[in-house]
Amino acid sequence: MARHLITSALPYINGIKHLGNMVGSMLPADVYSRYLRQQGHDVLYICATDEHGTPAELAAKEQGIPVADFCAQAHDAQKAVYDGFALAFDYFGRSSSPQNHEITQEIARELKANGFIEERAIRQVYSNADGRFLPDRYIIGTCPHCGYDKARGDQCENCTRVLDPTDLIEARSAISGSSDLEVRETKHLFLLQSVLAGEVESWVDERADSWPVLASSIARKWLTEGLHDRAITRDLDWGVPVPADTWPELAAEGKVFYVWFDAPIEYIGATKEWADEDPESRDWRSWWWKSDTDVRYTQFMGKDNVPFHSVMFPATLLGTRAPWKKVDVIKAFNWLNYYGGKFSTSQQRGVFTHDALEILPADYWRYFMIANAPESDDSSFTWEHFTATVNKDLADTLGNFVNRVLSFSKKRFGDEVPAGSAAGEAEVKLGEQIAELLAEYESQMEALQFRKAAAALRALWSAGNSYLEEKAPWLEIKTDQDGAALTLRTAMNLIHLYSVVSEPFIPTTAATMRAAFALADDTRTWVTADEAKSLSTVPAGTPFTVPPVLFAKLTDDDLETYKERFGGASA
């Protein structure tokens, strides 16, 4: 048994997230965490809401409530959606927690003590129309590198280059749209990434070959372009305060740490939040203090988050000279688009997670998103593709198999698993095929290749259908009742196997399938190769019930209704 620390990129507090956010971080992390737990590993899956920064302040102001109240309400709203998707976090924290404040300030002090933070007077953009200094994210303009005309002052979403606000062409305030901007002098703290660049590059070189290509290529691109010192404080009312015992002047001015400085530290902070709920049995440092742990740490995120997690956060931890645990593998994802364009709340374009759950149960979405995860390239959600996948894979290949096997067996043999004759050539061949497909499934899951894992799972389901069509128990029973009973018993064992191995993808449906069999002591968490070959985990005489339809087929009317509500290709 190994110890696995799993984190997914923190969802920002402002607004319910769309399907692209879900498939690019939290959902694959959940699938992987569930799989590892089934393998018997000790797993800690940590996530949290990212609550600092200007957008939270502005959203709270728009609603006329204190920012702390806004964040508390938004956290609960997001957590309810993630619970609806059956995301099995071990802890879902908040970056505004006292624990994150404490650890962020501790890390900042360590960096200063080691000479990797310095105070600098800089000239910063001030908006006369808004009467305030503008944080980087609230200055927009044209990227000087790729020409994208909605680049933010900290990073271009289009080419992922890190920017300074003064780099932007035709810069304007994202708050008011005013271009009446001027540059004034103020003081900020800088993380000396240029001094740490060699260490970061060596650290990346030691690990990146084991990362998926998307993550390693982005990290190396950043390093090739050179690391620059980065301002890690902002002029905001909401954030982790600069500690007054270390920087009294800046603390008096109300400076807070940059959200991208404290947000990754919240992975540690949330782990402490988790441990503080049960301090006698939980030790947060055993997960994060490298000298005391054998933890394997895997991060999940969209490609825009890779630079901060592969370079800036490691630089921060390296600079402390403390034995903080650093990531072993970064699993990055490309974009999930909507009919080739971006999801947009303002234009009512695309599916957001709370709306998705209103339409259909979570397992429909979980399976579709992972089976079509944007791993190798950007992918596009369309209702046509979604409907076809649900109908073919979930309703026909899996759901119909379960229903017709159990319904037919109950009708002809009663509500216990029939005995029938001993396994024959077809069953031996099937068992070998199932064992091979299960090994492929396990291999792809361990390699973090989720689309390929979904394809292997689908192939497992298809194998059952092929076996059933070959044996045709509805015909077999007319001439060989024991043979038909064997066929149905074998198919029921496949259903039980499916209920176990499908759990990471479709946990609610898997539990329903498993509950169909009244096994006296069904504590199995996975299926061994020998069990897969023998297909004998559900013995004859086991009582069973026929569950309701697992997946309803989607109709042409459903398709048109969804497109009308959320927009289709014409949008």
PDB file of C-alpha atoms in Angstrom, residues 4-8 22 25-38 41-48 78-93 274 282 300 362-363 366 503-508:
ATOM      1  CA  HIS A   4      -1.101   9.179  -2.449  1.00  0.00           C
ATOM      2  CA  LEU A   5      -1.695  12.898  -2.064  1.00  0.00           C
ATOM      3  CA  ILE A   6      -4.066  14.218  -4.749  1.00  0.00           C
ATOM      4  CA  THR A   7      -4.936  17.864  -5.392  1.00  0.00           C
ATOM      5  CA  SER A   8      -6.970  19.509  -8.106  1.00  0.00           C
ATOM      6  CA  MET A  22     -14.885  20.157 -13.991  1.00  0.00           C
ATOM      7  CA  SER A  25      -9.230  19.278 -12.740  1.00  0.00           C
ATOM      8  CA  MET A  26     -11.683  18.026 -10.113  1.00  0.00           C
ATOM      9  CA  LEU A  27     -13.378  15.165 -11.965  1.00  0.00           C
ATOM     10  CA  PRO A  28     -10.251  13.295 -13.159  1.00  0.00           C
ATOM     11  CA  ALA A  29      -8.720  13.796  -9.718  1.00  0.00           C
ATOM     12  CA  ASP A  30     -11.801  12.187  -8.208  1.00  0.00           C
ATOM     13  CA  VAL A  31     -11.738   9.283 -10.684  1.00  0.00           C
ATOM     14  CA  TYR A  32      -8.066   8.646  -9.934  1.00  0.00           C
ATOM     15  CA  SER A  33      -8.567   8.965  -6.173  1.00  0.00           C
ATOM     16  CA  ARG A  34     -11.443   6.485  -6.236  1.00  0.00           C
ATOM     17  CA  TYR A  35      -9.391   4.032  -8.269  1.00  0.00           C
ATOM     18  CA  LEU A  36      -6.425   4.253  -5.895  1.00  0.00           C
ATOM     19  CA  ARG A  37      -8.648   3.714  -2.869  1.00  0.00           C
ATOM     20  CA  GLN A  38     -10.070   0.603  -4.508  1.00  0.00           C
ATOM     21  CA  HIS A  41      -3.832   2.716  -1.143  1.00  0.00           C
ATOM     22  CA  ASP A  42      -3.932   5.414   1.518  1.00  0.00           C
ATOM     23  CA  VAL A  43      -5.330   8.413  -0.375  1.00  0.00           C
ATOM     24  CA  LEU A  44      -5.847  12.034   0.639  1.00  0.00           C
ATOM     25  CA  TYR A  45      -7.724  14.104  -1.960  1.00  0.00           C
ATOM     26  CA  ILE A  46      -7.622  17.811  -1.110  1.00  0.00           C
ATOM     27  CA  CYS A  47      -9.295  20.753  -2.801  1.00  0.00           C
ATOM     28  CA  ALA A  48     -10.676  24.152  -1.782  1.00  0.00           C
ATOM     29  CA  GLN A  78     -19.964  25.323  -5.057  1.00  0.00           C
ATOM     30  CA  LYS A  79     -19.606  22.502  -2.517  1.00  0.00           C
ATOM     31  CA  ALA A  80     -23.250  21.542  -3.071  1.00  0.00           C
ATOM     32  CA  VAL A  81     -22.592  21.170  -6.819  1.00  0.00           C
ATOM     33  CA  TYR A  82     -19.483  19.068  -6.237  1.00  0.00           C
ATOM     34  CA  ASP A  83     -21.399  16.867  -3.821  1.00  0.00           C
ATOM     35  CA  GLY A  84     -23.994  16.474  -6.590  1.00  0.00           C
ATOM     36  CA  PHE A  85     -21.243  15.229  -8.913  1.00  0.00           C
ATOM     37  CA  ALA A  86     -20.193  12.741  -6.206  1.00  0.00           C
ATOM     38  CA  LEU A  87     -16.707  14.217  -5.902  1.00  0.00           C
ATOM     39  CA  ALA A  88     -15.252  12.327  -2.950  1.00  0.00           C
ATOM     40  CA  PHE A  89     -12.910  14.967  -1.510  1.00  0.00           C
ATOM     41  CA  ASP A  90     -11.311  14.005   1.756  1.00  0.00           C
ATOM     42  CA  TYR A  91     -11.500  17.712   2.498  1.00  0.00           C
ATOM     43  CA  PHE A  92     -12.794  20.730   0.587  1.00  0.00           C
ATOM     44  CA  GLY A  93     -11.377  23.804   2.247  1.00  0.00           C
ATOM     45  CA  TRP A 274      -8.625  18.626   7.615  1.00  0.00           C
ATOM     46  CA  ARG A 282      -4.580  13.203  11.673  1.00  0.00           C
ATOM     47  CA  PHE A 300      -4.621  17.868 -11.718  1.00  0.00           C
ATOM     48  CA  ALA A 362     -24.203  13.073 -12.388  1.00  0.00           C
ATOM     49  CA  ASP A 363     -23.101   9.733 -13.837  1.00  0.00           C
ATOM     50  CA  ARG A 366     -19.046  11.992 -15.356  1.00  0.00           C
ATOM     51  CA  GLU A 503     -17.114   2.805  -9.658  1.00  0.00           C
ATOM     52  CA  PRO A 504     -14.447   5.460 -10.387  1.00  0.00           C
ATOM     53  CA  PHE A 505     -16.417   6.649 -13.442  1.00  0.00           C
ATOM     54  CA  ILE A 506     -20.064   6.165 -12.452  1.00  0.00           C
ATOM     55  CA  PRO A 507     -20.144   5.683  -8.668  1.00  0.00           C
ATOM     56  CA  THR A 508     -23.894   6.027  -8.128  1.00  0.00           C
TER      57      THR A 508
END
